[in-house]
Amino acid sequence: QVQLVESGGGLVQAGGSLRLSCAASGRTFSTNTMGWFRQAPGKEREFAAAISWSGGNTDYSDSVKGRFTISRDNAKITVYLQMNNLKPEDTAVYYCAARMGSRIYADPGRYDYWGQGTQVTVSS
């Protein structure tokens, strides 16, 4: 079992930055692939970024590439999402997710565990 708790969301002006954190519990964290997804009102949950268990492989959606950076600290059992140059269209609830296995997927159905989400609101 892996439990995930997100933090770091909030209200920011366009062009600003936020860093989300996802604290995990469970002995298998270091072997999990971790992902960040987001869901805006009335829209489906969409992939934002993912990172392999070693941190050596990452993937980003086209909409966040170049602005967001995913990283992880296995010693602290935490994964981060640094979000820069935020835009109003980035407004959503952001979810941390974990999957057993080494491959990175953008499909939320491939992930086994989910956090409760943290709200990010970007004002124009």
mmCIF file with all atom_site columns, C-alpha atoms in Angstrom:
data_model
loop_
_atom_site.group_PDB
_atom_site.id
_atom_site.type_symbol
_atom_site.label_atom_id
_atom_site.label_alt_id
_atom_site.label_comp_id
_atom_site.label_asym_id
_atom_site.label_entity_id
_atom_site.label_seq_id
_atom_site.pdbx_PDB_ins_code
_atom_site.Cartn_x
_atom_site.Cartn_y
_atom_site.Cartn_z
_atom_site.occupancy
_atom_site.B_iso_or_equiv
_atom_site.pdbx_formal_charge
_atom_site.auth_seq_id
_atom_site.auth_comp_id
_atom_site.auth_asym_id
_atom_site.auth_atom_id
_atom_site.pdbx_PDB_model_num
ATOM 1   C CA . GLN A 1 1   ? 0.000   0.000  0.000   1.00 0.00 ? 1   GLN A CA 1
ATOM 2   C CA . VAL A 1 2   ? 1.098   3.537  -0.743  1.00 0.00 ? 2   VAL A CA 1
ATOM 3   C CA . GLN A 1 3   ? -0.585  6.598  0.732   1.00 0.00 ? 3   GLN A CA 1
ATOM 4   C CA . LEU A 1 4   ? -0.079  9.978  -0.908  1.00 0.00 ? 4   LEU A CA 1
ATOM 5   C CA . VAL A 1 5   ? -0.665  13.467 0.492   1.00 0.00 ? 5   VAL A CA 1
ATOM 6   C CA . GLU A 1 6   ? -0.286  16.531 -1.702  1.00 0.00 ? 6   GLU A CA 1
ATOM 7   C CA . SER A 1 7   ? 0.473   20.060 -0.540  1.00 0.00 ? 7   SER A CA 1
ATOM 8   C CA . GLY A 1 8   ? 1.629   23.387 -1.934  1.00 0.00 ? 8   GLY A CA 1
ATOM 9   C CA . GLY A 1 9   ? -1.379  24.446 -3.933  1.00 0.00 ? 9   GLY A CA 1
ATOM 10  C CA . GLY A 1 10  ? -2.814  27.929 -3.756  1.00 0.00 ? 10  GLY A CA 1
ATOM 11  C CA . LEU A 1 11  ? -3.701  31.099 -5.606  1.00 0.00 ? 11  LEU A CA 1
ATOM 12  C CA . VAL A 1 12  ? -1.072  32.733 -7.806  1.00 0.00 ? 12  VAL A CA 1
ATOM 13  C CA . GLN A 1 13  ? -1.047  35.362 -10.513 1.00 0.00 ? 13  GLN A CA 1
ATOM 14  C CA . ALA A 1 14  ? -0.282  34.484 -14.098 1.00 0.00 ? 14  ALA A CA 1
ATOM 15  C CA . GLY A 1 15  ? 3.460   34.253 -14.624 1.00 0.00 ? 15  GLY A CA 1
ATOM 16  C CA . GLY A 1 16  ? 4.050   33.178 -11.049 1.00 0.00 ? 16  GLY A CA 1
ATOM 17  C CA . SER A 1 17  ? 5.370   29.913 -9.625  1.00 0.00 ? 17  SER A CA 1
ATOM 18  C CA . LEU A 1 18  ? 4.292   27.216 -7.210  1.00 0.00 ? 18  LEU A CA 1
ATOM 19  C CA . ARG A 1 19  ? 5.908   24.026 -6.004  1.00 0.00 ? 19  ARG A CA 1
ATOM 20  C CA . LEU A 1 20  ? 3.703   21.079 -5.207  1.00 0.00 ? 20  LEU A CA 1
ATOM 21  C CA . SER A 1 21  ? 4.852   18.320 -2.907  1.00 0.00 ? 21  SER A CA 1
ATOM 22  C CA . CYS A 1 22  ? 3.564   14.797 -2.541  1.00 0.00 ? 22  CYS A CA 1
ATOM 23  C CA . ALA A 1 23  ? 4.537   12.953 0.612   1.00 0.00 ? 23  ALA A CA 1
ATOM 24  C CA . ALA A 1 24  ? 4.275   9.200  0.335   1.00 0.00 ? 24  ALA A CA 1
ATOM 25  C CA . SER A 1 25  ? 4.153   6.410  2.853   1.00 0.00 ? 25  SER A CA 1
ATOM 26  C CA . GLY A 1 26  ? 4.837   2.805  2.135   1.00 0.00 ? 26  GLY A CA 1
ATOM 27  C CA . ARG A 1 27  ? 7.932   0.739  1.802   1.00 0.00 ? 27  ARG A CA 1
ATOM 28  C CA . THR A 1 28  ? 7.726   0.482  -1.975  1.00 0.00 ? 28  THR A CA 1
ATOM 29  C CA . PHE A 1 29  ? 7.951   4.207  -2.763  1.00 0.00 ? 29  PHE A CA 1
ATOM 30  C CA . SER A 1 30  ? 11.460  3.993  -4.122  1.00 0.00 ? 30  SER A CA 1
ATOM 31  C CA . THR A 1 31  ? 10.359  1.488  -6.763  1.00 0.00 ? 31  THR A CA 1
ATOM 32  C CA . ASN A 1 32  ? 7.225   3.326  -7.808  1.00 0.00 ? 32  ASN A CA 1
ATOM 33  C CA . THR A 1 33  ? 6.792   5.424  -10.874 1.00 0.00 ? 33  THR A CA 1
ATOM 34  C CA . MET A 1 34  ? 5.204   8.700  -9.776  1.00 0.00 ? 34  MET A CA 1
ATOM 35  C CA . GLY A 1 35  ? 2.969   11.031 -11.705 1.00 0.00 ? 35  GLY A CA 1
ATOM 36  C CA . TRP A 1 36  ? 1.156   14.326 -11.462 1.00 0.00 ? 36  TRP A CA 1
ATOM 37  C CA . PHE A 1 37  ? -2.255  14.718 -13.036 1.00 0.00 ? 37  PHE A CA 1
ATOM 38  C CA . ARG A 1 38  ? -4.718  17.580 -13.028 1.00 0.00 ? 38  ARG A CA 1
ATOM 39  C CA . GLN A 1 39  ? -8.434  18.018 -13.416 1.00 0.00 ? 39  GLN A CA 1
ATOM 40  C CA . ALA A 1 40  ? -10.180 21.274 -14.227 1.00 0.00 ? 40  ALA A CA 1
ATOM 41  C CA . PRO A 1 41  ? -13.919 21.741 -13.587 1.00 0.00 ? 41  PRO A CA 1
ATOM 42  C CA . GLY A 1 42  ? -15.981 19.942 -16.184 1.00 0.00 ? 42  GLY A CA 1
ATOM 43  C CA . LYS A 1 43  ? -12.959 18.270 -17.736 1.00 0.00 ? 43  LYS A CA 1
ATOM 44  C CA . GLU A 1 44  ? -11.393 14.853 -17.541 1.00 0.00 ? 44  GLU A CA 1
ATOM 45  C CA . ARG A 1 45  ? -8.305  14.181 -15.487 1.00 0.00 ? 45  ARG A CA 1
ATOM 46  C CA . GLU A 1 46  ? -5.233  14.762 -17.614 1.00 0.00 ? 46  GLU A CA 1
ATOM 47  C CA . PHE A 1 47  ? -1.582  13.851 -17.423 1.00 0.00 ? 47  PHE A CA 1
ATOM 48  C CA . ALA A 1 48  ? 0.921   16.556 -16.497 1.00 0.00 ? 48  ALA A CA 1
ATOM 49  C CA . ALA A 1 49  ? 4.219   14.845 -15.649 1.00 0.00 ? 49  ALA A CA 1
ATOM 50  C CA . ALA A 1 50  ? 5.746   11.571 -14.487 1.00 0.00 ? 50  ALA A CA 1
ATOM 51  C CA . ILE A 1 51  ? 9.074   10.327 -13.204 1.00 0.00 ? 51  ILE A CA 1
ATOM 52  C CA . SER A 1 52  ? 10.638  6.904  -12.993 1.00 0.00 ? 52  SER A CA 1
ATOM 53  C CA . TRP A 1 53  ? 11.667  5.333  -9.715  1.00 0.00 ? 53  TRP A CA 1
ATOM 54  C CA . SER A 1 54  ? 15.296  6.314  -10.215 1.00 0.00 ? 54  SER A CA 1
ATOM 55  C CA . GLY A 1 55  ? 14.497  9.823  -11.368 1.00 0.00 ? 55  GLY A CA 1
ATOM 56  C CA . GLY A 1 56  ? 16.402  9.164  -14.549 1.00 0.00 ? 56  GLY A CA 1
ATOM 57  C CA . ASN A 1 57  ? 13.384  9.245  -16.833 1.00 0.00 ? 57  ASN A CA 1
ATOM 58  C CA . THR A 1 58  ? 10.714  11.917 -16.957 1.00 0.00 ? 58  THR A CA 1
ATOM 59  C CA . ASP A 1 59  ? 7.829   12.761 -19.246 1.00 0.00 ? 59  ASP A CA 1
ATOM 60  C CA . TYR A 1 60  ? 5.650   15.827 -19.625 1.00 0.00 ? 60  TYR A CA 1
ATOM 61  C CA . SER A 1 61  ? 2.496   16.753 -21.447 1.00 0.00 ? 61  SER A CA 1
ATOM 62  C CA . ASP A 1 62  ? 2.953   19.249 -24.247 1.00 0.00 ? 62  ASP A CA 1
ATOM 63  C CA . SER A 1 63  ? 0.940   21.814 -22.326 1.00 0.00 ? 63  SER A CA 1
ATOM 64  C CA . VAL A 1 64  ? 3.411   21.955 -19.416 1.00 0.00 ? 64  VAL A CA 1
ATOM 65  C CA . LYS A 1 65  ? 6.690   21.029 -21.077 1.00 0.00 ? 65  LYS A CA 1
ATOM 66  C CA . GLY A 1 66  ? 9.321   23.707 -20.521 1.00 0.00 ? 66  GLY A CA 1
ATOM 67  C CA . ARG A 1 67  ? 7.413   25.246 -17.610 1.00 0.00 ? 67  ARG A CA 1
ATOM 68  C CA . PHE A 1 68  ? 6.973   22.372 -15.116 1.00 0.00 ? 68  PHE A CA 1
ATOM 69  C CA . THR A 1 69  ? 9.657   20.157 -13.625 1.00 0.00 ? 69  THR A CA 1
ATOM 70  C CA . ILE A 1 70  ? 9.022   16.908 -11.788 1.00 0.00 ? 70  ILE A CA 1
ATOM 71  C CA . SER A 1 71  ? 11.574  15.553 -9.338  1.00 0.00 ? 71  SER A CA 1
ATOM 72  C CA . ARG A 1 72  ? 11.731  13.118 -6.466  1.00 0.00 ? 72  ARG A CA 1
ATOM 73  C CA . ASP A 1 73  ? 13.691  12.561 -3.302  1.00 0.00 ? 73  ASP A CA 1
ATOM 74  C CA . ASN A 1 74  ? 13.511  8.908  -2.356  1.00 0.00 ? 74  ASN A CA 1
ATOM 75  C CA . ALA A 1 75  ? 15.231  9.570  0.965   1.00 0.00 ? 75  ALA A CA 1
ATOM 76  C CA . LYS A 1 76  ? 12.441  11.978 1.906   1.00 0.00 ? 76  LYS A CA 1
ATOM 77  C CA . ILE A 1 77  ? 9.815   9.835  0.220   1.00 0.00 ? 77  ILE A CA 1
ATOM 78  C CA . THR A 1 78  ? 8.550   12.885 -1.631  1.00 0.00 ? 78  THR A CA 1
ATOM 79  C CA . VAL A 1 79  ? 7.888   13.868 -5.214  1.00 0.00 ? 79  VAL A CA 1
ATOM 80  C CA . TYR A 1 80  ? 7.731   17.484 -6.347  1.00 0.00 ? 80  TYR A CA 1
ATOM 81  C CA . LEU A 1 81  ? 6.237   19.471 -9.198  1.00 0.00 ? 81  LEU A CA 1
ATOM 82  C CA . GLN A 1 82  ? 7.863   22.838 -9.753  1.00 0.00 ? 82  GLN A CA 1
ATOM 83  C CA . MET A 1 83  ? 5.498   24.975 -11.811 1.00 0.00 ? 83  MET A CA 1
ATOM 84  C CA . ASN A 1 84  ? 6.819   28.155 -13.396 1.00 0.00 ? 84  ASN A CA 1
ATOM 85  C CA . ASN A 1 85  ? 5.266   30.726 -15.708 1.00 0.00 ? 85  ASN A CA 1
ATOM 86  C CA . LEU A 1 86  ? 1.807   29.629 -14.655 1.00 0.00 ? 86  LEU A CA 1
ATOM 87  C CA . LYS A 1 87  ? -1.140  30.397 -16.878 1.00 0.00 ? 87  LYS A CA 1
ATOM 88  C CA . PRO A 1 88  ? -4.864  30.682 -16.089 1.00 0.00 ? 88  PRO A CA 1
ATOM 89  C CA . GLU A 1 89  ? -5.418  27.450 -18.036 1.00 0.00 ? 89  GLU A CA 1
ATOM 90  C CA . ASP A 1 90  ? -3.255  25.639 -15.469 1.00 0.00 ? 90  ASP A CA 1
ATOM 91  C CA . THR A 1 91  ? -6.037  26.145 -12.923 1.00 0.00 ? 91  THR A CA 1
ATOM 92  C CA . ALA A 1 92  ? -7.103  22.701 -11.694 1.00 0.00 ? 92  ALA A CA 1
ATOM 93  C CA . VAL A 1 93  ? -6.970  20.245 -8.851  1.00 0.00 ? 93  VAL A CA 1
ATOM 94  C CA . TYR A 1 94  ? -3.580  18.565 -9.020  1.00 0.00 ? 94  TYR A CA 1
ATOM 95  C CA . TYR A 1 95  ? -3.265  14.921 -8.036  1.00 0.00 ? 95  TYR A CA 1
ATOM 96  C CA . CYS A 1 96  ? -0.230  12.860 -7.199  1.00 0.00 ? 96  CYS A CA 1
ATOM 97  C CA . ALA A 1 97  ? -0.301  9.243  -8.308  1.00 0.00 ? 97  ALA A CA 1
ATOM 98  C CA . ALA A 1 98  ? 1.885   6.171  -7.960  1.00 0.00 ? 98  ALA A CA 1
ATOM 99  C CA . ARG A 1 99  ? 2.128   2.990  -9.939  1.00 0.00 ? 99  ARG A CA 1
ATOM 100 C CA . MET A 1 100 ? 3.917   -0.249 -9.246  1.00 0.00 ? 100 MET A CA 1
ATOM 101 C CA . GLY A 1 101 ? 6.495   -0.742 -11.959 1.00 0.00 ? 101 GLY A CA 1
ATOM 102 C CA . SER A 1 102 ? 9.176   1.119  -13.801 1.00 0.00 ? 102 SER A CA 1
ATOM 103 C CA . ARG A 1 103 ? 7.435   2.315  -16.931 1.00 0.00 ? 103 ARG A CA 1
ATOM 104 C CA . ILE A 1 104 ? 6.041   5.806  -17.295 1.00 0.00 ? 104 ILE A CA 1
ATOM 105 C CA . TYR A 1 105 ? 2.482   6.142  -18.559 1.00 0.00 ? 105 TYR A CA 1
ATOM 106 C CA . ALA A 1 106 ? 0.297   9.150  -19.268 1.00 0.00 ? 106 ALA A CA 1
ATOM 107 C CA . ASP A 1 107 ? -2.869  7.065  -18.848 1.00 0.00 ? 107 ASP A CA 1
ATOM 108 C CA . PRO A 1 108 ? -4.318  7.650  -15.356 1.00 0.00 ? 108 PRO A CA 1
ATOM 109 C CA . GLY A 1 109 ? -5.773  4.154  -15.475 1.00 0.00 ? 109 GLY A CA 1
ATOM 110 C CA . ARG A 1 110 ? -2.249  2.779  -15.204 1.00 0.00 ? 110 ARG A CA 1
ATOM 111 C CA . TYR A 1 111 ? -1.745  4.253  -11.734 1.00 0.00 ? 111 TYR A CA 1
ATOM 112 C CA . ASP A 1 112 ? -2.574  2.305  -8.603  1.00 0.00 ? 112 ASP A CA 1
ATOM 113 C CA . TYR A 1 113 ? -2.640  4.919  -5.854  1.00 0.00 ? 113 TYR A CA 1
ATOM 114 C CA . TRP A 1 114 ? -3.891  8.491  -5.703  1.00 0.00 ? 114 TRP A CA 1
ATOM 115 C CA . GLY A 1 115 ? -3.725  11.427 -3.329  1.00 0.00 ? 115 GLY A CA 1
ATOM 116 C CA . GLN A 1 116 ? -6.686  13.603 -2.424  1.00 0.00 ? 116 GLN A CA 1
ATOM 117 C CA . GLY A 1 117 ? -5.576  16.502 -4.611  1.00 0.00 ? 117 GLY A CA 1
ATOM 118 C CA . THR A 1 118 ? -4.537  20.107 -4.072  1.00 0.00 ? 118 THR A CA 1
ATOM 119 C CA . GLN A 1 119 ? -6.141  23.139 -5.712  1.00 0.00 ? 119 GLN A CA 1
ATOM 120 C CA . VAL A 1 120 ? -4.091  25.418 -7.936  1.00 0.00 ? 120 VAL A CA 1
ATOM 121 C CA . THR A 1 121 ? -5.730  28.624 -9.098  1.00 0.00 ? 121 THR A CA 1
ATOM 122 C CA . VAL A 1 122 ? -4.000  31.006 -11.499 1.00 0.00 ? 122 VAL A CA 1
ATOM 123 C CA . SER A 1 123 ? -5.533  34.452 -11.894 1.00 0.00 ? 123 SER A CA 1
ATOM 124 C CA . SER A 1 124 ? -5.101  36.530 -15.027 1.00 0.00 ? 124 SER A CA 1
#
